[in-house]
Amino acid sequence: MPIVRSSEAVVHEIHGARFVSYATPGSGSKELCAWRGEIPAGLKAPAHTVSREEIFHLLDGELLITLDGRTKRIAAGDTVIINPGATLTVENPTDRTAYSWVTTSIGLEARLADGTRIVPPWAN
C-alpha cells in the first residue's frame, strides 16, 4: 500500500508558486497525480492552456481564477473544474498565501501564450 508521508512530498517551484507533490508515478500512482499548491500573496501566474482535466480545490484563502477569459473569485472550499484545452490564469490579489489541492491524470502538460511547453515534474 503506497503511503506518501508529508516529509516525503517533493517540492517544486515555478513562476513564483510552490507545488508540493504527493501522488505521482514515482510515489506509486498509476493514473492520477495530486499536489498542494501554495500561491503567494500578490502572485499572478502566467496564462497557460492545459492538456488534461484538472480538479482545482481551494483549501485556504481567496483567488481570482480566469478560465477561458472569464474571471471568478473563489474562496476556501470552492472547486474549479478545468477541462482539457482550457486556458487558465491564477491570481492571488490578497495579502496572504492561498493553498490549493489539484488532482489530474498523469501526463499533464501546459502551454504558455508564447508557445512554451511546460511538462510539470509533479504531474508526470
N, CA, C and O atoms as a DFTB+ gen file, in Angstrom:
496 C
 N C O
     1  1       0.852      -1.177       0.000
     2  2       0.000       0.000       0.000
     3  2       0.897       1.240       0.000
     4  3       1.544       1.532       1.006
     5  1       0.943       1.972      -1.122
     6  2       1.764       3.188      -1.148
     7  2       1.191       4.270      -0.228
     8  3       0.019       4.630      -0.332
     9  1       2.015       4.768       0.650
    10  2       1.671       5.894       1.518
    11  2       2.758       6.932       1.347
    12  3       3.944       6.627       1.469
    13  1       2.355       8.156       1.065
    14  2       3.319       9.239       0.924
    15  2       3.218      10.096       2.179
    16  3       2.215      10.777       2.394
    17  1       4.227      10.063       2.981
    18  2       4.288      10.874       4.201
    19  2       4.568      12.319       3.814
    20  3       5.234      12.581       2.812
    21  1       4.066      13.244       4.600
    22  2       4.278      14.659       4.276
    23  2       5.763      14.987       4.169
    24  3       6.153      15.848       3.380
    25  1       6.578      14.319       4.943
    26  2       8.022      14.560       4.894
    27  2       8.650      14.040       3.600
    28  3       9.781      14.400       3.275
    29  1       7.925      13.194       2.857
    30  2       8.435      12.623       1.612
    31  2       7.934      13.356       0.368
    32  3       8.394      13.075      -0.738
    33  1       7.013      14.275       0.532
    34  2       6.475      15.014      -0.613
    35  2       7.606      15.806      -1.274
    36  3       8.508      16.311      -0.605
    37  1       7.534      15.900      -2.588
    38  2       8.575      16.591      -3.349
    39  2       8.089      17.997      -3.686
    40  3       6.969      18.180      -4.163
    41  1       8.942      18.986      -3.433
    42  2       8.585      20.386      -3.646
    43  2       9.239      20.895      -4.932
    44  3      10.429      20.690      -5.171
    45  1       8.415      21.573      -5.759
    46  2       8.891      22.220      -6.980
    47  2       8.416      23.669      -6.932
    48  3       7.365      23.967      -6.366
    49  1       9.186      24.552      -7.519
    50  2       8.774      25.950      -7.619
    51  2       8.837      26.372      -9.081
    52  3       9.801      26.085      -9.791
    53  1       7.780      27.062      -9.512
    54  2       7.742      27.571     -10.879
    55  2       6.854      28.811     -10.909
    56  3       5.784      28.832     -10.300
    57  1       7.293      29.823     -11.605
    58  2       6.550      31.079     -11.753
    59  2       6.135      31.668     -10.410
    60  3       5.078      32.292     -10.308
    61  1       6.956      31.476      -9.380
    62  2       6.694      32.077      -8.078
    63  2       5.796      31.279      -7.158
    64  3       5.594      31.679      -6.012
    65  1       5.251      30.166      -7.618
    66  2       4.376      29.328      -6.783
    67  2       5.120      28.047      -6.394
    68  3       6.059      27.624      -7.067
    69  1       4.674      27.445      -5.291
    70  2       5.238      26.165      -4.848
    71  2       4.232      25.063      -5.120
    72  3       3.028      25.245      -4.944
    73  1       4.741      23.915      -5.550
    74  2       3.933      22.734      -5.811
    75  2       4.516      21.607      -4.971
    76  3       5.669      21.215      -5.153
    77  1       3.722      21.096      -4.062
    78  2       4.167      20.028      -3.173
    79  2       3.463      18.761      -3.640
    80  3       2.271      18.571      -3.397
    81  1       4.221      17.895      -4.317
    82  2       3.593      16.743      -4.975
    83  2       3.559      15.532      -4.059
    84  3       4.520      15.226      -3.353
    85  1       2.417      14.855      -4.097
    86  2       2.178      13.670      -3.278
    87  2       1.947      12.440      -4.145
    88  3       2.658      11.445      -4.000
    89  1       0.973      12.488      -5.037
    90  2       0.651      11.333      -5.882
    91  2       1.269      11.539      -7.263
    92  3       0.866      12.430      -8.010
    93  1       2.257      10.697      -7.590
    94  2       2.944      10.731      -8.871
    95  2       3.303       9.293      -9.242
    96  3       3.217       8.403      -8.396
    97  1       3.697       9.054     -10.477
    98  2       4.164       7.705     -10.795
    99  2       5.321       7.277      -9.888
   100  3       5.434       6.104      -9.532
   101  1       6.169       8.223      -9.522
   102  2       7.296       7.907      -8.661
   103  2       6.906       7.531      -7.238
   104  3       7.675       6.886      -6.526
   105  1       5.706       7.940      -6.829
   106  2       5.243       7.597      -5.473
   107  2       4.259       6.437      -5.475
   108  3       3.724       6.073      -4.427
   109  1       4.015       5.851      -6.653
   110  2       3.173       4.664      -6.727
   111  2       1.837       4.840      -7.417
   112  3       1.089       3.871      -7.547
   113  1       1.506       6.055      -7.867
   114  2       0.231       6.278      -8.540
   115  2       0.292       5.751      -9.970
   116  3       1.306       5.906     -10.651
   117  1      -0.778       5.138     -10.415
   118  2      -0.827       4.570     -11.768
   119  2      -1.562       5.464     -12.770
   120  3      -1.239       5.440     -13.958
   121  1      -2.546       6.254     -12.315
   122  2      -3.354       7.049     -13.242
   123  2      -3.470       8.524     -12.871
   124  3      -3.609       9.374     -13.750
   125  1      -3.415       8.831     -11.591
   126  2      -3.652      10.202     -11.141
   127  2      -2.424      10.798     -10.483
   128  3      -1.550      10.088      -9.987
   129  1      -2.384      12.115     -10.494
   130  2      -1.380      12.818      -9.710
   131  2      -2.098      13.916      -8.927
   132  3      -3.148      14.413      -9.333
   133  1      -1.503      14.273      -7.801
   134  2      -2.136      15.275      -6.941
   135  2      -1.051      16.045      -6.200
   136  3      -0.018      15.498      -5.814
   137  1      -1.321      17.332      -6.016
   138  2      -0.363      18.176      -5.318
   139  2      -1.081      19.296      -4.592
   140  3      -2.222      19.643      -4.895
   141  1      -0.359      19.854      -3.608
   142  2      -0.830      21.054      -2.917
   143  2      -0.107      22.233      -3.548
   144  3       1.117      22.226      -3.684
   145  1      -0.866      23.232      -3.926
   146  2      -0.281      24.447      -4.477
   147  2      -0.244      25.526      -3.416
   148  3      -1.173      25.657      -2.619
   149  1       0.823      26.293      -3.407
   150  2       0.959      27.427      -2.499
   151  2       1.158      28.662      -3.364
   152  3       2.196      28.831      -4.004
   153  1       0.133      29.532      -3.371
   154  2       0.121      30.697      -4.241
   155  2       0.332      31.934      -3.375
   156  3      -0.582      32.351      -2.663
   157  1       1.530      32.530      -3.427
   158  2       1.836      33.654      -2.542
   159  2       0.978      34.886      -2.810
   160  3       0.431      35.065      -3.899
   161  1       0.877      35.721      -1.790
   162  2       0.154      36.986      -1.900
   163  2       0.695      37.793      -3.068
   164  3       1.908      37.895      -3.254
   165  1      -0.208      38.365      -3.855
   166  2       0.170      39.234      -4.960
   167  2       0.606      38.533      -6.236
   168  3       0.867      39.199      -7.238
   169  1       0.693      37.214      -6.227
   170  2       1.162      36.492      -7.410
   171  2       0.083      36.424      -8.485
   172  3      -1.086      36.169      -8.194
   173  1       0.490      36.655      -9.730
   174  2      -0.366      36.378     -10.884
   175  2       0.430      35.461     -11.798
   176  3       1.395      35.888     -12.431
   177  1       0.022      34.206     -11.864
   178  2       0.708      33.224     -12.697
   179  2       0.399      33.497     -14.163
   180  3      -0.656      34.047     -14.481
   181  1       1.298      33.122     -15.051
   182  2       1.023      33.338     -16.475
   183  2      -0.109      32.439     -16.968
   184  3      -0.304      31.330     -16.471
   185  1      -0.840      32.934     -17.940
   186  2      -1.905      32.127     -18.551
   187  2      -1.278      30.893     -19.185
   188  3      -0.223      30.969     -19.815
   189  1      -1.938      29.767     -19.010
   190  2      -1.457      28.524     -19.601
   191  2      -2.636      27.653     -19.987
   192  3      -3.672      27.660     -19.323
   193  1      -2.470      26.905     -21.061
   194  2      -3.501      26.006     -21.571
   195  2      -3.121      24.586     -21.172
   196  3      -2.002      24.141     -21.428
   197  1      -4.061      23.876     -20.540
   198  2      -3.778      22.539     -20.015
   199  2      -4.226      21.454     -20.981
   200  3      -5.196      21.611     -21.722
   201  1      -3.487      20.344     -20.952
   202  2      -3.776      19.236     -21.868
   203  2      -4.729      18.207     -21.267
   204  3      -5.291      17.385     -21.990
   205  1      -4.911      18.248     -19.960
   206  2      -5.776      17.272     -19.288
   207  2      -6.670      17.982     -18.297
   208  3      -6.383      19.097     -17.860
   209  1      -7.751      17.323     -17.951
   210  2      -8.665      17.885     -16.952
   211  2      -7.960      18.014     -15.614
   212  3      -7.202      17.134     -15.206
   213  1      -8.223      19.132     -14.933
   214  2      -7.730      19.359     -13.575
   215  2      -8.915      19.648     -12.666
   216  3      -9.870      20.322     -13.054
   217  1      -8.833      19.133     -11.466
   218  2      -9.790      19.494     -10.419
   219  2      -9.006      20.338      -9.426
   220  3      -8.086      19.847      -8.772
   221  1      -9.375      21.610      -9.315
   222  2      -8.648      22.597      -8.510
   223  2      -9.531      22.964      -7.320
   224  3     -10.562      23.616      -7.486
   225  1      -9.128      22.548      -6.132
   226  2      -9.902      22.799      -4.914
   227  2      -9.121      23.766      -4.032
   228  3      -7.959      23.514      -3.710
   229  1      -9.746      24.860      -3.644
   230  2      -9.078      25.850      -2.800
   231  2      -9.254      25.471      -1.334
   232  3     -10.368      25.437      -0.813
   233  1      -8.144      25.191      -0.689
   234  2      -8.158      24.788       0.722
   235  2      -8.254      25.986       1.659
   236  3      -8.977      25.953       2.655
   237  1      -7.510      27.053       1.325
   238  2      -7.448      28.214       2.207
   239  2      -7.122      29.446       1.385
   240  3      -6.284      29.393       0.484
   241  1      -7.780      30.554       1.690
   242  2      -7.518      31.813       1.014
   243  2      -8.571      32.155      -0.017
   244  3      -9.654      31.571      -0.050
   245  1      -8.226      33.122      -0.865
   246  2      -9.078      33.560      -1.969
   247  2      -8.203      33.750      -3.197
   248  3      -7.046      34.156      -3.090
   249  1      -8.757      33.457      -4.355
   250  2      -8.035      33.615      -5.613
   251  2      -8.963      34.169      -6.681
   252  3     -10.185      34.053      -6.586
   253  1      -8.366      34.768      -7.692
   254  2      -9.087      35.089      -8.914
   255  2      -8.657      34.042      -9.930
   256  3      -7.469      33.881     -10.207
   257  1      -9.635      33.335     -10.481
   258  2      -9.382      32.316     -11.488
   259  2      -9.968      32.822     -12.801
   260  3     -11.155      33.138     -12.882
   261  1      -9.129      32.895     -13.821
   262  2      -9.610      33.239     -15.154
   263  2      -9.525      31.977     -15.996
   264  3      -8.450      31.413     -16.202
   265  1     -10.677      31.552     -16.474
   266  2     -10.779      30.331     -17.262
   267  2     -11.406      30.691     -18.596
   268  3     -12.567      31.096     -18.660
   269  1     -10.634      30.541     -19.653
   270  2     -11.086      30.888     -20.998
   271  2     -11.681      32.294     -21.054
   272  3     -12.731      32.514     -21.658
   273  1     -10.989      33.246     -20.412
   274  2     -11.378      34.653     -20.484
   275  2     -12.408      35.106     -19.470
   276  3     -12.701      36.300     -19.400
   277  1     -12.966      34.204     -18.685
   278  2     -13.969      34.571     -17.667
   279  2     -13.333      34.487     -16.286
   280  3     -12.811      33.442     -15.899
   281  1     -13.377      35.591     -15.545
   282  2     -12.751      35.662     -14.232
   283  2     -13.783      35.540     -13.133
   284  3     -14.824      36.196     -13.162
   285  1     -13.482      34.685     -12.155
   286  2     -14.336      34.499     -10.980
   287  2     -13.448      34.499      -9.739
   288  3     -12.317      34.014      -9.767
   289  1     -13.977      35.045      -8.663
   290  2     -13.299      34.964      -7.366
   291  2     -13.745      33.674      -6.704
   292  3     -14.936      33.366      -6.664
   293  1     -12.777      32.914      -6.182
   294  2     -13.121      31.707      -5.441
   295  2     -12.572      31.830      -4.025
   296  3     -11.598      32.542      -3.780
   297  1     -13.211      31.127      -3.104
   298  2     -12.830      31.153      -1.691
   299  2     -12.614      29.726      -1.203
   300  3     -12.965      28.763      -1.884
   301  1     -12.038      29.606      -0.028
   302  2     -11.772      28.296       0.564
   303  2     -13.022      27.429       0.504
   304  3     -14.116      27.866       0.861
   305  1     -12.842      26.200       0.048
   306  2     -13.953      25.261      -0.092
   307  2     -14.502      25.173      -1.502
   308  3     -15.219      24.226      -1.825
   309  1     -14.177      26.149      -2.359
   310  2     -14.657      26.127      -3.740
   311  2     -13.775      25.224      -4.604
   312  3     -12.578      25.078      -4.356
   313  1     -14.393      24.625      -5.618
   314  2     -13.694      23.744      -6.554
   315  2     -13.951      24.224      -7.970
   316  3     -15.082      24.545      -8.334
   317  1     -12.885      24.271      -8.770
   318  2     -12.987      24.657     -10.178
   319  2     -12.625      23.436     -11.020
   320  3     -11.595      22.799     -10.796
   321  1     -13.473      23.122     -11.981
   322  2     -13.209      22.028     -12.909
   323  2     -12.652      22.646     -14.184
   324  3     -13.316      23.444     -14.846
   325  1     -11.436      22.269     -14.514
   326  2     -10.731      22.831     -15.659
   327  2     -10.631      21.744     -16.723
   328  3      -9.922      20.754     -16.545
   329  1     -11.334      21.930     -17.813
   330  2     -11.378      20.920     -18.871
   331  2     -10.130      20.967     -19.741
   332  3      -9.473      22.004     -19.824
   333  1      -9.795      19.853     -20.392
   334  2      -8.639      19.840     -21.292
   335  2      -8.807      20.893     -22.380
   336  3      -9.893      21.063     -22.934
   337  1      -7.723      21.593     -22.679
   338  2      -7.757      22.628     -23.702
   339  2      -8.138      23.996     -23.173
   340  3      -8.086      24.977     -23.915
   341  1      -8.519      24.087     -21.908
   342  2      -8.891      25.371     -21.322
   343  2      -7.630      26.170     -20.992
   344  3      -6.574      25.613     -20.694
   345  1      -7.780      27.495     -21.055
   346  2      -6.688      28.390     -20.688
   347  2      -6.996      28.976     -19.318
   348  3      -8.080      29.508     -19.077
   349  1      -6.017      28.863     -18.428
   350  2      -6.182      29.178     -17.011
   351  2      -5.157      30.202     -16.554
   352  3      -3.981      30.128     -16.910
   353  1      -5.623      31.158     -15.760
   354  2      -4.738      32.075     -15.048
   355  2      -5.181      32.081     -13.594
   356  3      -6.374      32.141     -13.295
   357  1      -4.212      32.019     -12.701
   358  2      -4.483      32.043     -11.262
   359  2      -3.824      33.290     -10.689
   360  3      -2.648      33.554     -10.937
   361  1      -4.600      34.059      -9.914
   362  2      -4.075      35.284      -9.312
   363  2      -4.493      35.347      -7.846
   364  3      -5.639      35.064      -7.497
   365  1      -3.543      35.720      -7.004
   366  2      -3.843      35.910      -5.591
   367  2      -3.773      37.402      -5.292
   368  3      -2.686      37.946      -5.096
   369  1      -4.943      38.077      -5.255
   370  2      -4.942      39.521      -5.037
   371  2      -4.894      39.906      -3.555
   372  3      -4.965      41.088      -3.216
   373  1      -4.774      38.915      -2.682
   374  2      -4.818      39.184      -1.247
   375  2      -3.416      39.369      -0.672
   376  3      -2.419      39.327      -1.392
   377  1      -3.368      39.576       0.644
   378  2      -2.086      39.788       1.318
   379  2      -1.600      38.547       2.065
   380  3      -0.732      38.645       2.932
   381  1      -2.162      37.369       1.727
   382  2      -1.682      36.138       2.363
   383  2      -1.677      34.983       1.363
   384  3      -2.403      35.003       0.369
   385  1      -0.863      33.995       1.639
   386  2      -0.726      32.833       0.764
   387  2      -2.031      32.046       0.714
   388  3      -2.696      31.856       1.732
   389  1      -2.384      31.594      -0.482
   390  2      -3.545      30.712      -0.669
   391  2      -3.021      29.297      -0.904
   392  3      -1.941      29.103      -1.463
   393  1      -3.817      28.303      -0.462
   394  2      -3.422      26.896      -0.586
   395  2      -4.503      26.140      -1.358
   396  3      -5.694      26.251      -1.068
   397  1      -4.052      25.370      -2.350
   398  2      -4.991      24.608      -3.170
   399  2      -4.587      23.142      -3.190
   400  3      -3.468      22.779      -2.827
   401  1      -5.529      22.307      -3.623
   402  2      -5.264      20.892      -3.878
   403  2      -5.696      20.632      -5.309
   404  3      -6.826      20.945      -5.684
   405  1      -4.806      20.062      -6.113
   406  2      -5.104      19.807      -7.518
   407  2      -4.931      18.323      -7.798
   408  3      -3.956      17.701      -7.378
   409  1      -5.898      17.774      -8.516
   410  2      -5.829      16.390      -8.970
   411  2      -6.027      16.385     -10.483
   412  3      -6.895      17.081     -11.010
   413  1      -5.214      15.594     -11.167
   414  2      -5.311      15.466     -12.613
   415  2      -4.807      14.079     -12.998
   416  3      -4.392      13.304     -12.136
   417  1      -4.843      13.775     -14.267
   418  2      -4.290      12.495     -14.701
   419  2      -2.814      12.674     -15.053
   420  3      -2.371      13.758     -15.432
   421  1      -2.081      11.597     -14.919
   422  2      -0.658      11.605     -15.235
   423  2      -0.493      12.003     -16.702
   424  3      -1.263      11.576     -17.563
   425  1       0.510      12.815     -16.970
   426  2       0.793      13.241     -18.341
   427  2       0.376      14.670     -18.640
   428  3       0.492      15.123     -19.779
   429  1      -0.104      15.381     -17.640
   430  2      -0.499      16.776     -17.844
   431  2       0.652      17.583     -18.434
   432  3       1.801      17.461     -18.008
   433  1       0.322      18.400     -19.411
   434  2       1.245      19.390     -19.962
   435  2       0.510      20.707     -20.042
   436  3      -0.720      20.749     -20.055
   437  1       1.275      21.783     -20.097
   438  2       0.688      23.106     -20.241
   439  2       1.479      23.879     -21.279
   440  3       2.670      23.640     -21.478
   441  1       0.797      24.815     -21.941
   442  2       1.460      25.698     -22.906
   443  2       1.192      27.137     -22.506
   444  3       0.056      27.524     -22.232
   445  1       2.257      27.921     -22.479
   446  2       2.120      29.345     -22.222
   447  2       1.692      30.042     -23.508
   448  3       1.732      29.445     -24.583
   449  1       1.288      31.290     -23.401
   450  2       0.800      32.043     -24.559
   451  2       1.852      32.131     -25.660
   452  3       1.501      32.190     -26.838
   453  1       3.142      32.140     -25.297
   454  2       4.194      32.235     -26.301
   455  2       4.550      30.882     -26.922
   456  3       5.480      30.789     -27.722
   457  1       3.800      29.826     -26.545
   458  2       4.024      28.503     -27.100
   459  2       4.960      27.624     -26.289
   460  3       5.134      26.446     -26.600
   461  1       5.565      28.192     -25.248
   462  2       6.461      27.408     -24.386
   463  2       5.688      26.255     -23.769
   464  3       4.621      26.443     -23.184
   465  1       6.242      25.064     -23.909
   466  2       5.630      23.844     -23.361
   467  2       6.204      23.598     -21.967
   468  3       7.417      23.633     -21.764
   469  1       5.309      23.348     -21.014
   470  2       5.710      23.016     -19.654
   471  2       5.249      21.605     -19.341
   472  3       4.068      21.280     -19.464
   473  1       6.196      20.772     -18.934
   474  2       5.877      19.413     -18.511
   475  2       6.175      19.358     -17.014
   476  3       7.314      19.115     -16.614
   477  1       5.161      19.581     -16.194
   478  2       5.408      19.652     -14.750
   479  2       5.907      18.308     -14.204
   480  3       5.260      17.279     -14.399
   481  1       7.050      18.320     -13.526
   482  2       7.569      17.065     -12.982
   483  2       6.660      16.446     -11.936
   484  3       6.724      15.241     -11.692
   485  1       5.805      17.265     -11.309
   486  2       4.902      16.746     -10.281
   487  2       3.648      16.108     -10.883
   488  3       2.801      15.599     -10.149
   489  1       3.525      16.135     -12.218
   490  2       2.352      15.536     -12.877
   491  2       2.754      14.471     -13.890
   492  3       1.943      14.066     -14.723
   493  1       3.967      14.029     -13.821
   494  2       4.463      13.042     -14.779
   495  2       5.379      12.043     -14.110
   496  3       5.889      11.137     -14.769
